[in-house]
XYZ file of C-alpha atoms in Angstrom:
668
model
C 44.433 24.575 13.754
C 44.585 22.630 10.504
C 47.983 24.085 9.657
C 49.357 23.402 13.141
C 48.221 19.804 13.036
C 49.706 19.528 9.573
C 53.052 20.772 10.831
C 53.225 17.747 13.131
C 53.393 15.484 10.077
C 56.796 15.944 8.360
C 55.542 15.035 4.854
C 52.535 17.311 5.187
C 53.930 20.700 6.194
C 55.575 21.587 2.880
C 52.647 20.164 0.933
C 50.278 22.634 2.572
C 52.053 25.373 0.664
C 51.229 23.870 -2.723
C 48.262 24.868 -4.918
C 44.978 24.241 -3.174
C 43.681 21.820 -5.811
C 46.797 19.621 -5.926
C 46.394 15.930 -5.156
C 49.245 15.979 -2.578
C 47.490 18.768 -0.722
C 44.227 16.801 -0.633
C 46.065 13.764 0.684
C 47.674 15.941 3.309
C 44.296 17.249 4.409
C 42.963 13.706 4.769
C 46.005 12.673 6.782
C 45.485 15.607 9.133
C 41.810 14.787 9.566
C 42.552 11.150 10.364
C 44.979 12.147 13.119
C 42.742 14.826 14.596
C 40.736 14.198 17.778
C 37.152 13.206 16.977
C 35.716 16.415 18.438
C 37.721 18.440 15.884
C 37.013 16.351 12.814
C 33.848 18.154 11.669
C 35.246 21.717 12.004
C 38.480 20.590 10.363
C 36.530 18.975 7.541
C 34.734 22.275 6.964
C 38.073 24.121 6.990
C 39.552 21.618 4.558
C 36.609 21.997 2.218
C 36.992 25.749 2.171
C 40.755 25.607 1.590
C 40.426 23.054 -1.187
C 37.796 25.160 -2.921
C 40.051 28.204 -3.245
C 42.109 28.557 -6.392
C 43.497 32.052 -5.801
C 43.508 34.698 -3.059
C 40.203 36.426 -2.469
C 39.916 39.723 -4.294
C 36.662 40.812 -2.677
C 36.640 44.431 -1.562
C 33.146 44.347 -0.104
C 32.659 45.704 3.386
C 32.744 42.850 5.853
C 34.693 40.562 3.535
C 33.600 37.554 1.552
C 30.690 35.612 3.026
C 32.650 32.403 2.467
C 35.760 33.430 4.410
C 34.330 35.779 7.015
C 31.737 34.090 9.222
C 30.869 37.430 10.770
C 29.621 38.659 7.424
C 27.357 35.643 7.045
C 26.025 36.117 10.570
C 25.251 39.736 9.846
C 23.024 39.261 6.825
C 22.708 36.787 3.956
C 24.353 37.984 0.778
C 21.828 38.955 -1.873
C 23.704 37.047 -4.581
C 23.858 33.340 -3.891
C 24.045 30.063 -5.713
C 24.401 29.734 -9.456
C 24.038 33.389 -10.265
C 26.995 34.341 -8.097
C 29.116 31.249 -8.621
C 30.389 32.083 -12.068
C 31.974 28.936 -13.406
C 31.381 26.120 -10.967
C 33.777 23.397 -11.974
C 35.132 21.264 -9.154
C 34.490 17.594 -8.546
C 30.780 18.006 -7.738
C 28.106 20.613 -7.334
C 25.392 20.480 -4.706
C 23.412 23.317 -3.166
C 20.291 21.592 -1.915
C 20.714 22.485 1.770
C 21.146 25.678 3.762
C 24.695 24.948 4.886
C 26.051 24.743 1.322
C 29.600 26.021 1.064
C 30.023 29.805 0.865
C 26.255 30.051 0.370
C 26.849 29.029 -3.251
C 27.445 25.302 -3.554
C 29.710 22.454 -2.482
C 32.218 21.657 -5.216
C 34.839 19.410 -3.620
C 33.276 17.770 -0.595
C 29.812 18.339 0.784
C 29.700 20.294 4.025
C 27.470 17.411 5.132
C 30.353 15.011 4.433
C 29.032 13.745 1.090
C 31.828 12.792 -1.294
C 31.902 13.745 -4.967
C 31.321 10.081 -5.820
C 28.202 9.831 -3.675
C 26.945 13.161 -5.045
C 27.286 11.859 -8.620
C 25.473 8.640 -7.732
C 22.633 10.573 -6.110
C 22.345 12.782 -9.198
C 22.158 9.713 -11.417
C 19.586 8.022 -9.189
C 17.398 11.125 -9.279
C 17.725 11.151 -13.070
C 16.480 7.555 -13.188
C 13.678 8.389 -10.741
C 12.478 11.114 -13.105
C 12.144 8.418 -15.729
C 10.377 6.076 -13.307
C 8.010 8.887 -12.294
C 7.108 9.544 -15.927
C 6.468 5.879 -16.653
C 4.307 5.526 -13.521
C 2.221 8.548 -14.542
C 1.967 7.269 -18.124
C 0.902 3.802 -16.914
C -1.878 5.317 -14.806
C -3.056 7.815 -17.431
C -3.128 5.416 -20.390
C -3.794 1.975 -18.907
C -5.108 2.629 -15.399
C -2.107 0.773 -13.982
C -1.041 1.671 -10.425
C 2.031 -0.239 -9.332
C 2.162 -0.011 -5.518
C 5.619 -1.560 -5.411
C 7.026 0.989 -7.842
C 5.383 3.842 -5.908
C 6.808 2.676 -2.567
C 10.278 2.208 -4.053
C 10.168 5.609 -5.748
C 9.358 7.419 -2.490
C 12.038 5.564 -0.562
C 14.666 6.110 -3.244
C 13.876 9.830 -3.474
C 14.128 9.952 0.333
C 17.632 8.467 0.141
C 18.882 11.569 -1.708
C 17.934 14.039 1.032
C 20.660 15.800 2.986
C 22.277 13.632 5.673
C 20.354 10.460 4.828
C 22.690 8.154 2.926
C 26.441 8.369 2.396
C 26.936 4.756 1.275
C 27.852 4.716 -2.423
C 27.266 0.974 -2.809
C 23.650 1.384 -1.693
C 23.048 3.786 -4.570
C 24.174 1.168 -7.064
C 21.376 -1.038 -5.707
C 18.870 1.823 -5.906
C 19.737 2.443 -9.574
C 19.501 -1.255 -10.367
C 16.059 -1.447 -8.723
C 14.895 1.719 -10.509
C 15.857 0.157 -13.845
C 13.849 -2.955 -12.969
C 10.741 -0.935 -12.063
C 10.987 1.097 -15.286
C 11.302 -2.029 -17.411
C 8.346 -3.674 -15.675
C 6.112 -0.625 -16.116
C 7.169 -0.280 -19.755
C 6.280 -3.908 -20.335
C 2.897 -3.559 -18.612
C 1.977 -0.493 -20.664
C 3.007 -2.006 -23.981
C 1.411 -5.304 -22.996
C -1.865 -3.463 -22.481
C -1.668 -2.282 -26.092
C -0.931 1.331 -25.156
C 1.537 3.629 -26.863
C 5.018 4.108 -25.362
C 5.912 7.168 -23.339
C 6.445 10.262 -25.485
C 9.957 11.658 -25.215
C 9.890 15.474 -25.393
C 12.692 17.582 -26.810
C 14.135 19.845 -24.121
C 17.573 21.475 -24.140
C 18.558 20.461 -20.621
C 18.205 16.689 -21.131
C 19.435 14.351 -23.848
C 20.554 15.635 -27.216
C 23.161 14.498 -29.723
C 26.050 15.786 -27.612
C 24.914 14.044 -24.409
C 26.254 10.683 -23.264
C 22.985 10.105 -21.395
C 19.586 9.975 -23.152
C 16.493 11.807 -21.909
C 15.199 10.290 -18.614
C 12.007 9.101 -20.357
C 13.783 7.012 -22.979
C 16.970 5.802 -21.326
C 17.277 2.026 -21.309
C 20.375 1.533 -19.191
C 22.638 -1.338 -20.182
C 23.307 -3.981 -17.532
C 27.062 -3.529 -17.900
C 26.679 0.110 -16.833
C 25.339 -0.867 -13.406
C 28.571 -0.747 -11.445
C 29.849 1.905 -9.096
C 32.573 3.439 -11.268
C 30.452 3.589 -14.420
C 27.417 4.966 -12.589
C 29.512 7.673 -10.922
C 30.888 8.628 -14.338
C 27.386 8.823 -15.817
C 26.185 10.789 -12.784
C 28.670 13.560 -13.456
C 26.969 14.114 -16.806
C 23.461 14.652 -15.441
C 24.026 16.875 -12.414
C 23.450 20.586 -11.963
C 26.698 21.519 -13.747
C 25.597 19.736 -16.919
C 22.054 21.077 -16.836
C 23.192 24.600 -16.141
C 25.339 24.576 -19.265
C 22.347 23.409 -21.311
C 19.599 25.502 -19.710
C 21.276 28.875 -20.047
C 19.190 30.329 -17.225
C 20.210 30.190 -13.591
C 16.761 31.352 -12.543
C 14.988 28.625 -14.501
C 17.347 25.937 -13.239
C 16.908 27.160 -9.661
C 13.119 26.958 -10.012
C 13.484 23.406 -11.346
C 15.430 22.605 -8.201
C 12.727 24.258 -6.080
C 10.288 21.679 -7.464
C 12.798 18.864 -7.056
C 13.659 19.664 -3.447
C 10.008 20.158 -2.566
C 9.257 16.754 -4.082
C 12.134 15.261 -2.096
C 10.752 16.565 1.192
C 7.167 15.555 0.421
C 8.261 12.095 -0.761
C 10.100 11.609 2.523
C 6.943 12.453 4.471
C 4.891 10.182 2.196
C 7.341 7.348 2.787
C 7.013 7.883 6.553
C 3.229 7.790 6.233
C 3.249 4.571 4.220
C 5.516 2.845 6.741
C 3.078 3.988 9.446
C 0.184 2.390 7.576
C -1.174 5.211 5.385
C -0.518 4.920 1.650
C -2.050 7.331 -0.838
C -1.657 6.581 -4.572
C -3.091 9.994 -5.472
C -0.385 11.958 -3.689
C 2.244 9.536 -4.985
C 1.066 10.243 -8.522
C 0.966 14.006 -7.936
C 4.570 14.057 -6.705
C 5.701 11.857 -9.591
C 3.880 14.116 -12.049
C 5.675 17.162 -10.587
C 9.119 15.588 -10.898
C 8.391 14.380 -14.440
C 7.232 17.923 -15.306
C 10.824 19.168 -14.969
C 11.680 17.021 -18.015
C 9.078 18.589 -20.324
C 8.931 21.700 -22.558
C 6.488 23.411 -20.163
C 9.335 23.542 -17.655
C 10.934 26.229 -19.842
C 8.298 28.715 -18.623
C 9.239 30.141 -15.184
C 5.602 30.967 -14.373
C 4.504 27.401 -15.096
C 7.407 26.087 -13.057
C 6.457 28.265 -10.094
C 2.844 27.126 -10.375
C 4.008 23.519 -10.364
C 6.123 24.216 -7.248
C 3.072 25.591 -5.455
C 1.244 22.447 -6.560
C 3.907 20.437 -4.750
C 3.076 22.515 -1.677
C -0.588 21.605 -2.045
C 0.265 17.919 -2.332
C 2.549 18.134 0.669
C -0.309 19.524 2.761
C -2.260 16.333 2.069
C 0.820 14.196 2.671
C 1.452 15.786 6.068
C -2.203 15.274 6.934
C -1.861 11.611 5.994
C 1.213 11.296 8.188
C -0.546 12.902 11.144
C -3.490 10.534 10.662
C -1.162 7.529 10.482
C 0.669 8.527 13.658
C -2.408 9.374 15.717
C -4.346 6.311 14.569
C -1.474 4.060 15.546
C -0.098 5.856 18.601
C -2.876 8.140 19.880
C -3.052 11.926 19.860
C -0.128 13.672 21.562
C -0.842 15.275 24.923
C 1.351 17.515 27.093
C 4.017 15.455 28.833
C 7.187 16.394 30.665
C 10.126 14.398 29.295
C 12.793 12.971 31.617
C 16.299 13.985 30.572
C 18.357 12.163 33.189
C 19.539 8.631 32.358
C 18.291 5.558 34.168
C 20.608 2.863 35.441
C 20.811 -0.113 33.072
C 21.585 -1.166 29.511
C 20.625 1.381 26.892
C 19.733 2.033 23.249
C 19.540 5.540 21.786
C 17.151 6.129 18.861
C 17.587 9.136 16.573
C 15.957 10.383 13.379
C 12.204 10.812 12.912
C 10.540 7.420 12.501
C 8.004 6.841 15.275
C 7.107 3.364 14.001
C 10.728 2.255 14.238
C 10.762 3.510 17.808
C 7.579 1.581 18.558
C 9.016 -1.601 17.024
C 12.196 -1.238 19.080
C 10.215 -0.688 22.278
C 8.230 -3.820 21.544
C 11.370 -5.861 20.820
C 13.113 -4.685 23.997
C 10.239 -5.477 26.359
C 11.490 -7.572 29.263
C 15.129 -7.455 28.135
C 16.313 -4.953 30.728
C 17.363 -2.556 27.953
C 16.139 1.020 28.348
C 15.336 3.087 25.266
C 16.165 6.788 24.931
C 15.201 9.245 22.210
C 17.565 11.682 20.532
C 17.086 14.685 18.266
C 13.761 14.870 16.419
C 12.360 11.892 18.330
C 11.944 14.065 21.424
C 8.232 14.644 20.563
C 7.660 10.861 20.635
C 7.137 11.112 24.395
C 3.874 12.965 23.777
C 2.200 9.928 22.155
C 0.197 7.864 24.705
C 1.019 4.454 23.244
C 4.761 5.133 23.192
C 5.042 6.580 26.669
C 3.075 3.597 27.999
C 6.228 1.524 27.584
C 7.923 1.731 30.997
C 11.389 1.301 29.506
C 11.067 4.427 27.334
C 13.445 6.051 29.769
C 13.719 9.603 28.478
C 15.572 11.855 26.082
C 19.341 12.104 25.729
C 21.442 14.761 24.030
C 20.644 17.701 21.823
C 19.990 18.452 18.168
C 21.152 16.188 15.348
C 24.347 18.100 14.596
C 25.647 17.349 18.123
C 25.533 13.610 17.515
C 29.300 13.157 17.251
C 29.504 14.376 20.836
C 26.295 12.770 22.102
C 26.844 9.396 20.444
C 30.471 9.199 21.555
C 29.405 9.597 25.210
C 26.393 7.298 25.058
C 27.234 3.954 26.755
C 24.959 1.799 24.603
C 23.849 0.997 21.069
C 22.544 3.704 18.714
C 19.858 3.318 16.039
C 19.531 5.932 13.301
C 16.108 5.720 11.637
C 16.110 8.668 9.179
C 17.986 11.889 8.588
C 20.071 13.454 9.902
C 23.070 11.128 10.187
C 26.751 12.051 10.196
C 29.655 9.809 9.266
C 31.077 8.704 12.647
C 34.703 9.534 13.490
C 37.110 6.646 13.156
C 37.665 4.577 16.304
C 34.718 6.232 17.997
C 31.126 4.945 18.158
C 30.926 3.346 14.698
C 30.743 -0.183 16.122
C 27.747 0.883 18.248
C 25.852 2.624 15.430
C 23.172 0.911 13.345
C 21.166 2.318 10.446
C 17.835 1.215 9.022
C 15.447 2.222 6.247
C 17.008 4.585 3.712
C 19.804 5.693 6.047
C 23.274 4.553 5.070
C 26.856 5.098 6.164
C 29.686 3.080 4.633
C 31.141 0.664 7.173
C 28.176 0.949 9.559
C 25.851 -2.023 10.113
C 22.533 -1.687 8.260
C 19.506 -3.475 9.698
C 16.469 -4.889 7.851
C 13.165 -3.050 8.352
C 11.843 -3.378 11.906
C 14.428 -6.061 12.842
C 16.624 -4.590 15.562
C 18.008 -7.782 17.107
C 21.636 -6.890 16.349
C 21.307 -3.458 17.919
C 19.685 -4.956 21.020
C 22.449 -7.561 21.285
C 25.063 -4.807 21.043
C 23.300 -2.821 23.767
C 23.482 -5.818 26.073
C 27.241 -6.103 25.444
C 27.919 -2.460 26.332
C 28.000 -1.153 29.929
C 24.952 1.111 29.771
C 24.430 3.631 32.543
C 25.886 2.360 35.771
C 24.329 4.999 37.997
C 21.879 7.856 37.919
C 23.562 10.995 36.660
C 22.549 14.294 35.172
C 23.158 15.175 31.546
C 25.292 18.265 31.010
C 23.870 21.244 29.197
C 20.447 22.652 28.417
C 19.002 19.267 27.547
C 19.228 18.250 31.215
C 16.356 20.646 32.044
C 12.840 19.205 31.793
C 10.934 19.936 28.614
C 7.238 19.529 27.894
C 6.135 18.071 24.569
C 2.767 16.988 23.217
C 1.061 20.233 22.211
C -0.341 18.583 19.091
C -3.373 19.608 17.103
C -5.967 18.081 19.442
C -4.299 19.525 22.532
C -4.026 22.966 20.941
C -7.598 23.003 19.670
C -8.748 21.921 23.122
C -6.996 24.980 24.546
C -8.441 27.294 21.878
C -11.137 28.785 24.177
C -8.484 29.812 26.713
C -6.347 31.271 23.918
C -9.274 33.234 22.503
C -10.201 34.502 25.968
C -6.617 35.661 26.526
C -6.612 37.427 23.153
C -9.940 39.161 23.773
C -8.811 40.227 27.265
C -5.624 41.738 25.837
C -3.419 39.364 27.819
C -2.166 37.497 24.739
C -1.201 39.964 22.063
C 0.935 38.001 19.625
C 1.772 34.434 18.572
C 5.168 33.588 17.130
C 6.070 30.413 15.269
C 9.804 29.844 15.701
C 10.476 26.460 14.206
C 11.915 24.395 11.423
C 15.410 22.958 11.229
C 18.514 23.391 13.333
C 22.140 23.349 12.255
C 25.616 23.906 13.574
C 26.119 27.490 12.375
C 26.485 30.116 15.064
C 24.117 32.299 13.053
C 21.250 30.136 14.291
C 21.629 31.669 17.754
C 19.479 34.404 16.249
C 16.372 32.300 16.970
C 17.165 32.001 20.671
C 17.875 35.728 20.804
C 14.506 36.477 19.239
C 12.676 34.166 21.649
C 14.464 35.616 24.665
C 13.507 39.182 23.759
C 9.822 38.604 22.990
C 7.336 40.321 25.308
C 5.646 38.245 27.999
C 2.296 38.910 26.334
C 3.298 36.573 23.509
C 3.279 32.803 22.983
C 5.943 30.860 21.076
C 4.951 27.837 19.007
C 7.879 25.634 18.052
C 8.339 22.458 16.053
C 11.123 20.596 14.288
C 14.651 20.442 15.635
C 14.766 24.253 15.753
C 13.209 23.764 19.192
C 16.646 22.881 20.530
C 17.607 26.556 20.217
C 14.882 27.325 22.761
C 15.352 24.459 25.213
C 16.895 25.250 28.567
C 15.038 28.531 29.005
C 11.984 28.938 31.212
C 9.604 31.210 29.315
C 6.941 30.933 32.018
C 3.268 31.618 31.342
C 1.374 34.507 29.802
C 0.698 36.889 32.733
C -2.808 36.535 34.109
C -3.317 33.151 32.438
C -2.160 29.556 32.751
C -0.995 29.438 29.124
C 2.627 28.276 28.774
C 4.584 30.691 26.624
C 6.512 27.878 24.886
C 4.384 25.231 23.173
C 6.213 22.365 21.459
C 3.975 21.084 18.663
C 6.237 18.229 17.577
C 8.370 17.246 14.602
C 8.863 19.228 11.393
C 6.010 17.322 9.714
C 3.717 18.546 12.508
C 3.672 21.823 10.604
C 0.361 20.402 9.423
C -0.988 20.658 12.973
C 0.285 24.223 13.297
C -1.419 25.157 10.019
C -4.717 23.625 11.098
C -4.577 25.397 14.459
C -3.889 28.737 12.751
C -6.776 28.196 10.326
C -9.092 27.321 13.239
C -8.066 30.461 15.154
C -8.649 32.600 12.065
C -12.148 31.205 11.704
C -12.879 31.689 15.391
C -12.024 35.394 15.292
C -13.750 35.975 11.957
C -10.557 36.582 9.997
C -10.549 35.808 6.283
C -7.091 34.231 6.430
C -4.251 33.478 8.823
C -2.528 36.596 7.491
C -4.981 38.679 9.534
C -4.014 36.984 12.812
C -1.450 38.465 15.221
C 0.791 35.597 14.071
C 4.359 35.840 12.798
C 6.509 33.053 11.359
C 10.265 33.130 11.851
C 11.380 29.940 10.108
C 14.743 28.228 10.275
C 15.395 25.933 7.320
C 18.087 23.386 6.579
C 17.053 20.673 4.127
C 14.430 19.528 1.663
C 11.615 18.707 4.090
C 11.695 22.380 5.052
C 11.432 23.320 1.366
C 8.270 21.187 1.084
C 6.759 22.865 4.162
C 7.636 26.323 2.819
C 5.908 25.512 -0.478
C 2.855 24.393 1.497
C 2.731 27.702 3.343
C 3.049 29.613 0.064
C 0.325 27.468 -1.496
C -1.942 28.513 1.390
C -1.132 32.157 0.727
C 0.737 32.740 3.986
C 2.689 35.974 3.727
C 5.529 37.823 5.448
C 7.488 34.694 6.413
C 10.982 35.335 7.705
C 13.424 32.705 6.492
C 16.941 32.028 7.644
C 19.635 31.866 8.630
C 20.414 32.189 4.902
C 18.152 32.172 1.890
C 18.309 29.137 -0.424
C 21.335 29.179 -2.718
C 19.293 27.738 -5.573
C 16.955 30.750 -5.627
C 18.463 33.538 -7.729
C 17.757 37.214 -7.009
C 15.312 37.246 -9.950
C 13.343 34.289 -8.572
C 13.530 35.708 -5.064
C 12.045 38.935 -6.361
C 9.002 37.000 -7.576
C 8.521 35.410 -4.147
C 9.046 38.704 -2.333
C 6.494 40.491 -4.517
C 3.895 37.736 -4.201
C 4.418 36.588 -0.609
C 6.580 39.111 1.204
C 9.263 36.531 2.041
C 12.158 38.215 3.759
C 15.519 37.126 5.183
C 15.980 37.008 8.928
C 18.042 39.988 10.068
C 20.622 37.969 11.960
C 22.523 40.956 13.290
C 19.435 42.822 14.495
C 16.864 40.467 16.014
C 15.264 43.394 17.838
C 14.433 45.003 14.484
C 12.766 41.799 13.328
C 10.779 41.628 16.568
C 9.584 45.208 16.174
C 8.527 44.538 12.589
C 6.655 41.365 13.543
C 4.926 42.990 16.501
C 3.831 45.859 14.274
C 1.752 43.340 12.336
C -0.387 42.697 15.416
């Protein structure tokens, strides 16, 4: 398709025959993408990325072909060699492998599959480098002088959040983040020295600083004011990313374990930021996450066993963070209870809210009272309808659309304004819905209006300008079927006696957790195939946007009971509720751990929040987790071997879901 579109542009057709890395070829690709219909822009962008990454014809002789070129091979089974260990020399304009969709299962080197440019990637790498320094100074201030700077803590969490997959694509915003990080570091340094305490010790580690590095160690770098501009920061960022550290570390396994800590910290910091905005701050967990990120800059981080222990510590901290977030949500909005969500639009003006932030949704509902503007949820805000305080607003009209990755279709059809509160956002196609899209918080897209915290007046005004829904109509696709949400911790624990009775009577024989993240890859159909083939004597717990793979199917009830077979427990952070329910069930049946329950976890991951949740499960000793659709690229076979030996982690068998079902049922 890309080549055919290119042939319609006279200057482009001959250029497409030039070397893949040539500047004319890149320009040709961009020209093709700009002329393509909006519905084709994402697949064409993926095709362009793959073409631009190739420097010579593939010489792979493996059965099934290369996992990068042959999608069937990737669907069949994840390749055992991924990421750094299989990448050889990386090169390219960037290197990022923090999410599941990373190119070829190895890393994005020209353009992020998410749409992140090399410039933005470099700026994010530099910001994270500065945040390591800020983390160390915050820990040092607390340990030596008892100083806890709430402003620095809040900024640090928000800035870390901005580097997650599909949160912020706006390069200019990262210049501001770096500038603010510098200011917080200088203030903390001044407070520590002013208290008569010694300055932060700068350790000697091979992967940071050194005589041949243009950038000092994160703990000692005092960035010059003249360096705080986009071009200079992007240049500096290229010297502190994974490419640079890999060359200095000399161990792909060690570097991958460093990234395991980093991505776990990213996910937990995002949850902690959510909790603080919902009214629950916790300096202890802030400090623990900062201490973990600073650890990656110390000599102890040269020991893989110590690194793995620190990663599990991040999982422990994340358990507390998720508990804080649940407490913040339920204190403010009430405990979720089972509720059927309307999926058909209501006549009138409309605003669509996507992302995860329940407090943003509440603020918007409050600001739209009496305006005649109806509010709809999208993506991971579907579980919002389970909260009593939110569904009490009569103009919370229902849910619209599917999972986050469908937003270019859903947003283009929506006849009102759109508010994106957190990840996952995609860069809107040109001349499509960009004028109707608004971001807030840490979300950023260049050229899209960004709103101050909890001030949605511009989005409301835009909604009133647009036509809205002019008549009642049904939404196409699976999302038009009713879906019940609200099976939170209190609701599930209230149903525990019925569950235990069904287990003791032999009517309920197995519980499956099919949850986590969703994505655009066809390989993720595996999760729907598993759910469809499970026996009727089983119950499916789901949470996160992975639920969208299961929507549109009536799983009925467990025979002989009134227990629904599909129980939606909420957002990805509601993994905390699922954990607490599992622990309660284990205690009720006299089991020593959740591993003794007839419970199997088939987890779909995508980004760094999922990494934090996985580390929490490992911290709790949960074993035999299936993870897919592909294993993390940053985990080398050597590191994976450690996790397999200790926890029995295994890849989802995408080509043979029946085999996975048999293996999971055998556990019960």
